[in-house]
mmCIF file of C-alpha atoms and ligand atoms in Angstrom:
data_model
loop_
_atom_site.group_PDB
_atom_site.id
_atom_site.type_symbol
_atom_site.label_atom_id
_atom_site.label_comp_id
_atom_site.label_asym_id
_atom_site.label_seq_id
_atom_site.Cartn_x
_atom_site.Cartn_y
_atom_site.Cartn_z
ATOM 1 C CA MET A 1 121.700 102.040 103.740
ATOM 2 C CA ILE A 2 118.979 104.758 102.382
ATOM 3 C CA ASN A 3 120.944 104.405 99.021
ATOM 4 C CA SER A 4 120.010 100.158 98.226
ATOM 5 C CA ILE A 5 115.990 101.101 98.062
ATOM 6 C CA GLU A 6 114.758 101.327 95.052
ATOM 7 C CA THR A 7 111.115 102.615 95.352
ATOM 8 C CA ILE A 8 108.706 101.183 92.392
ATOM 9 C CA VAL A 9 105.081 102.705 92.956
ATOM 10 C CA CYS A 10 102.661 101.857 90.206
ATOM 11 C CA ASN A 11 100.344 104.270 89.295
ATOM 12 C CA GLY A 12 96.884 102.464 90.636
ATOM 13 C CA SER A 13 95.103 104.488 87.377
ATOM 14 C CA SER A 14 96.905 102.311 84.920
ATOM 15 C CA HIS A 15 95.093 99.784 82.736
ATOM 16 C CA ARG A 16 98.680 97.876 81.770
ATOM 17 C CA ARG A 17 98.776 94.269 82.896
ATOM 18 C CA GLU A 18 102.444 94.140 84.581
ATOM 19 C CA LEU A 19 104.616 91.099 86.012
ATOM 20 C CA HIS A 20 107.232 91.961 88.692
ATOM 21 C CA ARG A 21 109.854 89.608 89.309
ATOM 22 C CA ALA A 22 112.738 89.861 92.077
ATOM 23 C CA GLY A 23 114.869 87.024 93.882
ATOM 24 C CA TRP A 24 112.332 86.939 97.062
ATOM 25 C CA ILE A 25 108.741 88.725 98.151
ATOM 26 C CA ILE A 26 107.723 88.848 101.046
ATOM 27 C CA VAL A 27 103.523 89.136 100.600
ATOM 28 C CA ASP A 28 103.729 88.965 104.276
ATOM 29 C CA SER A 29 105.741 87.913 107.917
ATOM 30 C CA SER A 30 104.506 84.733 107.102
ATOM 31 C CA ASN A 31 104.493 84.715 103.746
ATOM 32 C CA ILE A 32 107.814 84.839 101.259
ATOM 33 C CA ILE A 33 108.007 83.691 97.952
ATOM 34 C CA GLU A 34 111.818 82.621 97.213
ATOM 35 C CA ASN A 35 111.497 83.947 92.503
ATOM 36 C CA GLY A 36 108.434 85.064 92.594
ATOM 37 C CA TYR A 37 106.616 88.159 91.028
ATOM 38 C CA LEU A 38 102.992 89.678 91.238
ATOM 39 C CA GLU A 39 101.172 90.390 89.392
ATOM 40 C CA ILE A 40 99.005 93.387 88.614
ATOM 41 C CA GLU A 41 95.969 94.668 86.934
ATOM 42 C CA ASN A 42 94.937 98.386 87.236
ATOM 43 C CA GLY A 43 97.413 99.264 89.805
ATOM 44 C CA PHE A 44 96.136 95.929 91.383
ATOM 45 C CA ILE A 45 97.695 93.143 92.985
ATOM 46 C CA ARG A 46 95.947 90.185 90.599
ATOM 47 C CA GLY A 47 98.216 87.350 92.590
ATOM 48 C CA VAL A 48 101.864 86.430 93.717
ATOM 49 C CA HIS A 49 103.146 83.705 91.748
ATOM 50 C CA LYS A 50 106.245 81.654 91.977
ATOM 51 C CA GLY A 51 108.824 80.063 89.652
ATOM 52 C CA ARG A 52 109.931 81.360 86.082
ATOM 53 C CA LEU A 53 108.703 83.368 84.254
ATOM 54 C CA LYS A 54 108.399 82.831 80.199
ATOM 55 C CA GLU A 55 106.350 86.429 79.664
ATOM 56 C CA LYS A 56 107.649 89.803 79.592
ATOM 57 C CA CYS A 57 108.364 90.673 83.158
ATOM 58 C CA ILE A 58 110.396 93.867 85.200
ATOM 59 C CA ASP A 59 112.762 91.237 86.675
ATOM 60 C CA HIS A 60 114.139 94.167 89.785
ATOM 61 C CA GLY A 61 116.732 91.681 90.802
ATOM 62 C CA PRO A 62 117.246 89.485 93.251
ATOM 63 C CA GLY A 63 116.913 91.773 96.544
ATOM 64 C CA ILE A 64 113.206 91.914 98.283
ATOM 65 C CA ILE A 65 110.168 93.445 96.877
ATOM 66 C CA MET A 66 108.300 94.486 99.941
ATOM 67 C CA PRO A 67 105.651 96.422 100.738
ATOM 68 C CA PRO A 68 106.418 99.901 101.947
ATOM 69 C CA LEU A 69 106.028 101.522 105.253
ATOM 70 C CA VAL A 70 104.535 102.614 106.864
ATOM 71 C CA ASN A 71 104.897 105.449 109.760
ATOM 72 C CA THR A 72 101.943 105.723 112.361
ATOM 73 C CA HIS A 73 102.373 108.598 113.868
ATOM 74 C CA LEU A 74 104.695 111.532 113.326
ATOM 75 C CA HIS A 75 104.289 115.690 113.492
ATOM 76 C CA LEU A 76 106.018 116.777 109.964
ATOM 77 C CA GLU A 77 105.429 120.534 111.541
ATOM 78 C CA LEU A 78 108.155 120.091 113.557
ATOM 79 C CA SER A 79 110.847 118.647 111.648
ATOM 80 C CA ALA A 80 112.467 122.027 111.621
ATOM 81 C CA LEU A 81 113.883 122.200 114.708
ATOM 82 C CA LYS A 82 115.531 118.704 114.459
ATOM 83 C CA GLY A 83 119.247 119.157 115.585
ATOM 84 C CA SER A 84 117.549 121.947 117.963
ATOM 85 C CA MET A 85 115.890 121.205 121.153
ATOM 86 C CA PRO A 86 117.521 120.067 124.399
ATOM 87 C CA PHE A 87 117.164 116.218 125.576
ATOM 88 C CA ASP A 88 118.857 115.962 129.499
ATOM 89 C CA LYS A 89 117.411 118.663 131.236
ATOM 90 C CA GLY A 90 114.332 116.703 131.846
ATOM 91 C CA PHE A 91 110.497 116.676 129.476
ATOM 92 C CA GLU A 92 108.495 120.238 131.474
ATOM 93 C CA PHE A 93 111.948 121.713 130.067
ATOM 94 C CA TRP A 94 111.874 119.952 126.120
ATOM 95 C CA VAL A 95 107.564 120.647 126.019
ATOM 96 C CA LYS A 96 108.722 124.788 126.696
ATOM 97 C CA THR A 97 111.002 125.451 124.781
ATOM 98 C CA LEU A 98 109.375 123.298 121.968
ATOM 99 C CA LEU A 99 106.922 126.048 122.555
ATOM 100 C CA GLU A 100 109.563 128.966 122.126
ATOM 101 C CA LYS A 101 111.752 127.565 119.520
ATOM 102 C CA ARG A 102 108.290 126.215 117.411
ATOM 103 C CA GLU A 103 106.879 130.101 117.644
ATOM 104 C CA ALA A 104 110.274 131.439 116.885
ATOM 105 C CA LEU A 105 110.449 130.138 114.019
ATOM 106 C CA GLY A 106 107.299 131.220 112.156
ATOM 107 C CA LYS A 107 104.744 129.651 109.431
ATOM 108 C CA GLU A 108 107.221 129.753 106.832
ATOM 109 C CA LYS A 109 109.842 127.992 108.270
ATOM 110 C CA LEU A 110 108.183 125.693 109.373
ATOM 111 C CA ILE A 111 106.003 124.582 106.058
ATOM 112 C CA LYS A 112 109.158 124.377 104.134
ATOM 113 C CA GLU A 113 111.187 121.826 106.771
ATOM 114 C CA ALA A 114 107.800 120.483 106.288
ATOM 115 C CA ARG A 115 107.580 119.623 102.463
ATOM 116 C CA LYS A 116 111.018 118.618 102.294
ATOM 117 C CA ALA A 117 111.345 115.567 105.384
ATOM 118 C CA ALA A 118 107.801 114.181 103.520
ATOM 119 C CA ARG A 119 109.569 114.377 100.145
ATOM 120 C CA GLN A 120 113.238 112.067 102.161
ATOM 121 C CA LEU A 121 109.523 110.155 103.278
ATOM 122 C CA MET A 122 108.555 109.133 100.042
ATOM 123 C CA GLU A 123 112.301 108.925 98.943
ATOM 124 C CA SER A 124 113.006 105.855 101.376
ATOM 125 C CA GLY A 125 109.979 104.580 100.847
ATOM 126 C CA ASN A 126 107.832 105.523 104.182
ATOM 127 C CA ARG A 127 104.939 105.727 102.260
ATOM 128 C CA TYR A 128 101.859 106.108 104.292
ATOM 129 C CA VAL A 129 101.175 108.691 107.992
ATOM 130 C CA GLY A 130 100.016 108.696 110.269
ATOM 131 C CA GLU A 131 100.422 112.991 110.159
ATOM 132 C CA ILE A 132 98.914 115.027 114.272
ATOM 133 C CA SER A 133 99.214 118.125 113.542
ATOM 134 C CA THR A 134 98.050 120.895 116.172
ATOM 135 C CA LEU A 135 98.729 124.328 113.789
ATOM 136 C CA GLY A 136 96.770 122.415 111.310
ATOM 137 C CA ILE A 137 98.719 123.433 108.318
ATOM 138 C CA THR A 138 100.755 120.596 106.786
ATOM 139 C CA GLU A 139 97.762 118.453 105.086
ATOM 140 C CA SER A 140 98.282 119.738 101.839
ATOM 141 C CA ILE A 141 102.514 119.175 102.777
ATOM 142 C CA ILE A 142 100.471 115.357 102.722
ATOM 143 C CA LYS A 143 98.701 116.042 99.846
ATOM 144 C CA ASP A 144 100.533 117.041 97.730
ATOM 145 C CA SER A 145 103.773 115.142 98.731
ATOM 146 C CA GLY A 146 101.860 112.006 97.210
ATOM 147 C CA LEU A 147 101.586 110.182 101.357
ATOM 148 C CA LYS A 148 98.896 108.600 101.818
ATOM 149 C CA GLY A 149 97.457 107.865 104.974
ATOM 150 C CA VAL A 150 96.550 109.518 107.855
ATOM 151 C CA PHE A 151 96.001 113.782 109.121
ATOM 152 C CA PHE A 152 95.213 114.299 112.053
ATOM 153 C CA HIS A 153 94.003 117.701 113.502
ATOM 154 C CA GLU A 154 95.074 117.908 117.059
ATOM 155 C CA PHE A 155 93.913 119.596 119.623
ATOM 156 C CA LEU A 156 94.622 120.346 123.147
ATOM 157 C CA GLY A 157 93.770 122.614 126.579
ATOM 158 C CA SER A 158 89.954 123.226 126.916
ATOM 159 C CA ASN A 159 88.037 125.515 123.836
ATOM 160 C CA ILE A 160 86.308 123.485 121.757
ATOM 161 C CA GLN A 161 85.534 125.518 118.488
ATOM 162 C CA GLN A 162 83.522 123.999 115.275
ATOM 163 C CA PRO A 163 83.170 122.523 113.113
ATOM 164 C CA TRP A 164 85.942 119.591 112.791
ATOM 165 C CA PHE A 165 86.852 118.738 110.292
ATOM 166 C CA ILE A 166 87.150 114.549 108.988
ATOM 167 C CA GLN A 167 86.401 112.678 106.104
ATOM 168 C CA LYS A 168 87.658 108.785 105.070
ATOM 169 C CA THR A 169 89.253 108.618 101.867
ATOM 170 C CA ASP A 170 91.909 106.042 100.173
ATOM 171 C CA SER A 171 94.390 108.991 100.163
ATOM 172 C CA VAL A 172 94.324 110.707 102.408
ATOM 173 C CA SER A 173 91.799 110.546 105.159
ATOM 174 C CA SER A 174 91.216 113.394 107.506
ATOM 175 C CA SER A 175 90.012 112.951 111.164
ATOM 176 C CA VAL A 176 90.922 114.294 115.179
ATOM 177 C CA ALA A 177 93.046 113.879 117.590
ATOM 178 C CA GLY A 178 93.307 115.331 121.064
ATOM 179 C CA HIS A 179 97.089 115.339 122.130
ATOM 180 C CA ALA A 180 96.618 113.856 125.480
ATOM 181 C CA PRO A 181 94.833 113.176 129.207
ATOM 182 C CA HIS A 182 97.266 115.886 131.085
ATOM 183 C CA THR A 183 97.226 118.534 128.534
ATOM 184 C CA SER A 184 93.407 118.043 127.398
ATOM 185 C CA SER A 185 90.022 118.724 129.688
ATOM 186 C CA PRO A 186 87.935 115.563 129.050
ATOM 187 C CA ARG A 187 85.047 117.049 127.563
ATOM 188 C CA LEU A 188 87.308 117.857 124.234
ATOM 189 C CA LEU A 189 88.744 114.779 124.531
ATOM 190 C CA MET A 190 85.461 112.755 124.414
ATOM 191 C CA ALA A 191 84.152 115.126 121.400
ATOM 192 C CA LEU A 192 86.943 114.372 119.649
ATOM 193 C CA LYS A 193 86.673 111.118 119.731
ATOM 194 C CA LYS A 194 82.870 111.220 119.261
ATOM 195 C CA CYS A 195 83.327 113.468 116.500
ATOM 196 C CA SER A 196 85.579 110.855 114.244
ATOM 197 C CA GLY A 197 84.326 107.757 115.439
ATOM 198 C CA LEU A 198 81.142 109.426 112.727
ATOM 199 C CA ASP A 199 83.172 108.423 110.269
ATOM 200 C CA GLY A 200 84.924 105.002 111.353
ATOM 201 C CA LEU A 201 88.226 106.735 111.221
ATOM 202 C CA PRO A 202 90.880 106.108 114.554
ATOM 203 C CA PHE A 203 91.489 109.235 116.397
ATOM 204 C CA CYS A 204 94.768 109.142 118.398
ATOM 205 C CA ILE A 205 96.290 110.248 121.702
ATOM 206 C CA HIS A 206 100.068 110.491 123.380
ATOM 207 C CA VAL A 207 99.106 108.578 126.373
ATOM 208 C CA ALA A 208 101.065 107.166 129.476
ATOM 209 C CA GLU A 209 104.543 108.754 128.245
ATOM 210 C CA SER A 210 106.062 110.954 130.753
ATOM 211 C CA ASP A 211 106.481 109.764 134.375
ATOM 212 C CA ASP A 212 105.548 114.190 135.206
ATOM 213 C CA GLU A 213 101.840 112.675 133.418
ATOM 214 C CA THR A 214 101.787 110.031 135.467
ATOM 215 C CA ARG A 215 102.229 111.801 138.838
ATOM 216 C CA PHE A 216 100.304 115.070 138.178
ATOM 217 C CA ILE A 217 96.787 111.721 136.158
ATOM 218 C CA ARG A 218 97.620 109.789 139.881
ATOM 219 C CA ASP A 219 97.796 112.613 142.792
ATOM 220 C CA LYS A 220 96.622 115.737 141.191
ATOM 221 C CA LYS A 221 100.437 117.658 142.215
ATOM 222 C CA GLY A 222 103.056 118.083 140.821
ATOM 223 C CA ALA A 223 105.565 120.180 137.912
ATOM 224 C CA TRP A 224 102.942 119.075 134.635
ATOM 225 C CA ALA A 225 100.170 120.504 137.497
ATOM 226 C CA ASP A 226 102.285 124.208 138.135
ATOM 227 C CA PHE A 227 102.713 124.062 134.338
ATOM 228 C CA LEU A 228 98.924 123.105 132.376
ATOM 229 C CA THR A 229 98.225 126.770 135.924
ATOM 230 C CA LEU A 230 101.195 128.547 134.476
ATOM 231 C CA ARG A 231 99.823 128.266 130.260
ATOM 232 C CA GLU A 232 95.930 128.707 132.737
ATOM 233 C CA ILE A 233 94.518 125.766 130.778
ATOM 234 C CA ASP A 234 91.901 125.172 134.114
ATOM 235 C CA TRP A 235 92.272 121.176 134.749
ATOM 236 C CA SER A 236 89.989 121.606 138.403
ATOM 237 C CA SER A 237 87.239 120.464 137.803
ATOM 238 C CA TRP A 238 89.112 116.684 135.841
ATOM 239 C CA ASP A 239 88.230 113.216 137.385
ATOM 240 C CA ILE A 240 92.012 112.982 137.668
ATOM 241 C CA GLY A 241 93.780 110.641 140.923
ATOM 242 C CA SER A 242 94.617 107.414 142.170
ATOM 243 C CA LYS A 243 95.094 106.182 138.568
ATOM 244 C CA THR A 244 97.310 105.893 135.150
ATOM 245 C CA PRO A 245 96.714 107.533 132.557
ATOM 246 C CA VAL A 246 95.413 103.714 131.121
ATOM 247 C CA GLN A 247 93.129 103.754 133.049
ATOM 248 C CA TYR A 248 91.760 107.575 132.857
ATOM 249 C CA VAL A 249 91.047 107.586 129.576
ATOM 250 C CA ASN A 250 88.936 104.343 129.655
ATOM 251 C CA ASP A 251 87.664 105.944 132.844
ATOM 252 C CA MET A 252 86.404 108.936 129.533
ATOM 253 C CA GLY A 253 85.460 105.660 127.181
ATOM 254 C CA LEU A 254 88.184 106.634 125.329
ATOM 255 C CA LEU A 255 89.297 103.064 124.374
ATOM 256 C CA ASP A 256 88.338 101.198 121.679
ATOM 257 C CA PRO A 257 90.139 99.957 118.100
ATOM 258 C CA LEU A 258 89.094 103.271 116.795
ATOM 259 C CA THR A 259 91.649 104.864 118.905
ATOM 260 C CA ILE A 260 95.832 104.833 118.503
ATOM 261 C CA VAL A 261 96.875 105.228 122.303
ATOM 262 C CA VAL A 262 101.347 106.400 120.979
ATOM 263 C CA HIS A 263 103.425 106.029 123.609
ATOM 264 C CA ALA A 264 102.524 103.489 125.829
ATOM 265 C CA LEU A 265 106.004 104.228 127.394
ATOM 266 C CA THR A 266 104.993 104.517 130.511
ATOM 267 C CA ALA A 267 102.151 101.492 131.213
ATOM 268 C CA ASN A 268 101.882 98.807 133.407
ATOM 269 C CA ASP A 269 100.953 95.246 133.449
ATOM 270 C CA ALA A 270 97.409 96.528 134.166
ATOM 271 C CA ASP A 271 97.118 98.374 131.995
ATOM 272 C CA MET A 272 98.433 96.834 128.317
ATOM 273 C CA GLU A 273 95.551 94.402 129.381
ATOM 274 C CA LEU A 274 92.440 97.261 128.962
ATOM 275 C CA LEU A 275 94.428 97.790 126.034
ATOM 276 C CA ALA A 276 94.375 94.508 125.151
ATOM 277 C CA ARG A 277 91.202 94.147 126.212
ATOM 278 C CA SER A 278 89.562 97.072 124.660
ATOM 279 C CA LYS A 279 91.628 95.885 121.183
ATOM 280 C CA THR A 280 92.303 99.877 120.885
ATOM 281 C CA LYS A 281 95.942 100.359 118.820
ATOM 282 C CA VAL A 282 99.126 100.580 119.955
ATOM 283 C CA CYS A 283 102.046 103.070 118.739
ATOM 284 C CA VAL A 284 105.556 102.520 120.644
ATOM 285 C CA CYS A 285 108.589 105.500 119.134
ATOM 286 C CA PRO A 286 111.373 103.863 120.495
ATOM 287 C CA ARG A 287 114.010 106.650 120.024
ATOM 288 C CA SER A 288 112.130 109.347 121.078
ATOM 289 C CA ASN A 289 110.890 107.654 124.544
ATOM 290 C CA TRP A 290 114.912 107.167 124.116
ATOM 291 C CA ASN A 291 115.915 110.374 123.549
ATOM 292 C CA LEU A 292 113.715 111.911 125.963
ATOM 293 C CA HIS A 293 113.818 109.859 129.064
ATOM 294 C CA GLY A 294 115.836 107.489 128.998
ATOM 295 C CA LYS A 295 113.437 104.378 128.523
ATOM 296 C CA LEU A 296 112.035 101.724 126.485
ATOM 297 C CA PRO A 297 108.507 100.787 125.638
ATOM 298 C CA ASP A 298 107.550 97.328 126.905
ATOM 299 C CA ILE A 299 107.086 96.066 123.659
ATOM 300 C CA LYS A 300 107.557 92.484 124.408
ATOM 301 C CA THR A 301 105.081 92.585 127.128
ATOM 302 C CA MET A 302 102.780 94.111 124.547
ATOM 303 C CA ILE A 303 102.705 91.275 122.379
ATOM 304 C CA LYS A 304 102.589 88.588 125.281
ATOM 305 C CA LYS A 305 99.229 90.690 126.313
ATOM 306 C CA GLY A 306 97.568 90.306 122.445
ATOM 307 C CA ILE A 307 99.077 93.865 121.082
ATOM 308 C CA GLN A 308 100.088 93.989 117.940
ATOM 309 C CA PRO A 309 101.742 97.387 118.186
ATOM 310 C CA ALA A 310 103.174 99.574 115.012
ATOM 311 C CA LEU A 311 106.624 102.304 114.246
ATOM 312 C CA GLY A 312 106.473 105.960 114.528
ATOM 313 C CA THR A 313 109.327 108.036 115.051
ATOM 314 C CA ASP A 314 107.036 110.814 116.536
ATOM 315 C CA SER A 315 109.107 114.186 115.393
ATOM 316 C CA LEU A 316 112.306 115.592 114.061
ATOM 317 C CA ALA A 317 112.581 117.041 117.516
ATOM 318 C CA SER A 318 112.613 114.420 119.885
ATOM 319 C CA CYS A 319 113.904 111.314 116.735
ATOM 320 C CA ASP A 320 116.513 112.234 114.033
ATOM 321 C CA SER A 321 114.952 110.746 111.590
ATOM 322 C CA LEU A 322 111.675 109.632 109.800
ATOM 323 C CA ASN A 323 112.603 106.458 108.410
ATOM 324 C CA ILE A 324 110.770 103.322 109.967
ATOM 325 C CA PHE A 325 113.850 101.615 108.765
ATOM 326 C CA ASP A 326 116.509 103.857 111.041
ATOM 327 C CA GLU A 327 113.684 102.770 114.248
ATOM 328 C CA MET A 328 113.743 99.228 113.030
ATOM 329 C CA ALA A 329 117.174 99.090 113.190
ATOM 330 C CA PHE A 330 116.764 100.730 116.750
ATOM 331 C CA VAL A 331 114.586 98.397 117.987
ATOM 332 C CA GLN A 332 117.165 95.599 115.925
ATOM 333 C CA ASN A 333 119.203 96.808 118.137
ATOM 334 C CA HIS A 334 117.617 96.789 121.802
ATOM 335 C CA TYR A 335 115.235 94.503 121.643
ATOM 336 C CA PRO A 336 117.248 91.335 121.977
ATOM 337 C CA GLY A 337 115.481 88.526 120.983
ATOM 338 C CA LEU A 338 112.718 90.233 119.725
ATOM 339 C CA ASP A 339 111.650 88.292 116.301
ATOM 340 C CA PRO A 340 112.979 90.243 113.587
ATOM 341 C CA ALA A 341 108.926 89.514 111.238
ATOM 342 C CA ILE A 342 107.282 90.914 114.040
ATOM 343 C CA VAL A 343 109.290 93.916 114.254
ATOM 344 C CA PHE A 344 108.193 94.135 109.873
ATOM 345 C CA SER A 345 104.942 93.668 111.122
ATOM 346 C CA MET A 346 105.221 96.399 113.945
ATOM 347 C CA ALA A 347 106.264 98.428 110.336
ATOM 348 C CA THR A 348 103.857 97.409 107.853
ATOM 349 C CA ILE A 349 100.656 95.774 108.586
ATOM 350 C CA ASN A 350 100.109 96.859 112.252
ATOM 351 C CA GLY A 351 100.104 100.130 111.031
ATOM 352 C CA ALA A 352 98.055 99.845 107.804
ATOM 353 C CA ARG A 353 95.278 98.696 110.861
ATOM 354 C CA ALA A 354 95.939 101.028 113.454
ATOM 355 C CA LEU A 355 95.273 103.562 110.123
ATOM 356 C CA GLY A 356 92.360 101.491 109.043
ATOM 357 C CA PHE A 357 93.714 101.822 105.461
ATOM 358 C CA GLU A 358 94.967 97.595 106.035
ATOM 359 C CA GLN A 359 92.233 97.021 102.715
ATOM 360 C CA ILE A 360 95.232 98.820 100.879
ATOM 361 C CA THR A 361 98.451 97.514 101.975
ATOM 362 C CA GLY A 362 100.439 96.705 104.843
ATOM 363 C CA THR A 363 100.989 93.831 103.095
ATOM 364 C CA LEU A 364 101.289 92.453 99.243
ATOM 365 C CA SER A 365 98.128 90.493 99.594
ATOM 366 C CA LYS A 366 95.416 90.127 96.452
ATOM 367 C CA GLY A 367 93.791 92.717 95.807
ATOM 368 C CA LYS A 368 95.516 95.285 97.280
ATOM 369 C CA LYS A 369 97.092 98.370 95.849
ATOM 370 C CA ALA A 370 99.896 97.444 93.209
ATOM 371 C CA GLU A 371 102.147 99.666 95.490
ATOM 372 C CA PHE A 372 106.498 97.782 97.032
ATOM 373 C CA LEU A 373 109.653 98.509 97.334
ATOM 374 C CA TYR A 374 113.140 96.618 95.843
ATOM 375 C CA ARG A 375 115.534 96.910 98.160
ATOM 376 C CA SER A 376 118.067 95.131 97.157
ATOM 377 C CA VAL A 377 119.990 93.515 99.016
ATOM 378 C CA CYS A 378 121.141 89.398 98.948
ATOM 379 C CA ILE A 379 120.061 86.961 101.271
ATOM 380 C CA LYS A 380 121.616 83.811 100.735
ATOM 381 C CA ASN A 381 119.338 82.372 103.084
ATOM 382 C CA LYS A 382 115.872 82.291 103.943
ATOM 383 C CA LYS A 383 115.858 82.751 108.013
ATOM 384 C CA ASP A 384 118.045 85.562 107.372
ATOM 385 C CA LEU A 385 115.841 87.954 105.559
ATOM 386 C CA PHE A 386 113.827 90.048 107.964
ATOM 387 C CA GLN A 387 116.768 90.654 109.773
ATOM 388 C CA ARG A 388 118.446 91.659 107.058
ATOM 389 C CA ILE A 389 115.993 93.880 106.539
ATOM 390 C CA ILE A 390 114.816 95.565 109.552
ATOM 391 C CA SER A 391 119.119 96.209 110.604
ATOM 392 C CA ASN A 392 119.150 98.629 107.671
ATOM 393 C CA ASP A 393 122.088 97.734 106.856
HETATM 394 ZN ZN1 ZN B 401 103.329 112.314 119.191
#
């Protein structure tokens, strides 16, 4: 349970040397130390050791020291919509309702609930995020809360209103995102991708989420075509037809190691090969997909193809918490046979890699930031360790 997690953050500017001991230390999914301790100096990990300590140390107890969690995809600005969205009337209706409710709530309420959600993320050990904001209102919320990761200002439609602000830092980077291939013009998407790439920053885009999207890009008609026309988005020049959403974004040159494709829910075998071959990062949001579409991304095939998916929650408009511990527990319950150590990597290093923070976090190896969680669970057997962590009980 969340209350059983004690979160410790070492101050990066501290010059003190500290030793932190616990019953177990997870350096990464294949390196676990029983009765070990972390050696920390100047806010960075100087070493991970095994054995009894004669020096003074901070002894956390018999539980587990582990890396902080990474929520690779969320929208804090939609937190005020929690519990008020319809999941049973189709995706198009959900989108329409979201736009109406977001407008009706007003910025002040959206900001207030986003702040609250950011605080909860910090407290529950979800320290790194890939935050998407269409309204551009959550950058300061992330910075003020102490969360780290990438703030993606998201754009859609066909207007290109530059300049866009991008900046790479080791706390909160700023980048840009395109909403999706069925909501944004190729010109806009390619310009955004080019802009983020100038500073080696990740570019984020929702791809292959819904059947409406797949139908529109394959057949150039359907409910989504009507929806765009209604919103005065002119799609007549888009190079769609007889292709999947993944093929379409590949044709635009959007797939490479700096792109995060979010969802890949309707991706077929050939799509997954394209994603794997281009080394594109993939972020899955299984709870959101289950609520909105009644199906789940094919994580097992992704892994077989060599993709290392990260975990995200999407927003509180499609999911009941932003906590990656909850997402891991859901994955455990809905993907029988999936190795818990892989699920743990999805929630830590895979997300850190997708956001470009793998030199800083994602594992507790030497040289990384001394930022970690202590989870006070009792482990009798090493082989149960990841199972206990991801089950969130
Ligand atoms: Zn999203």
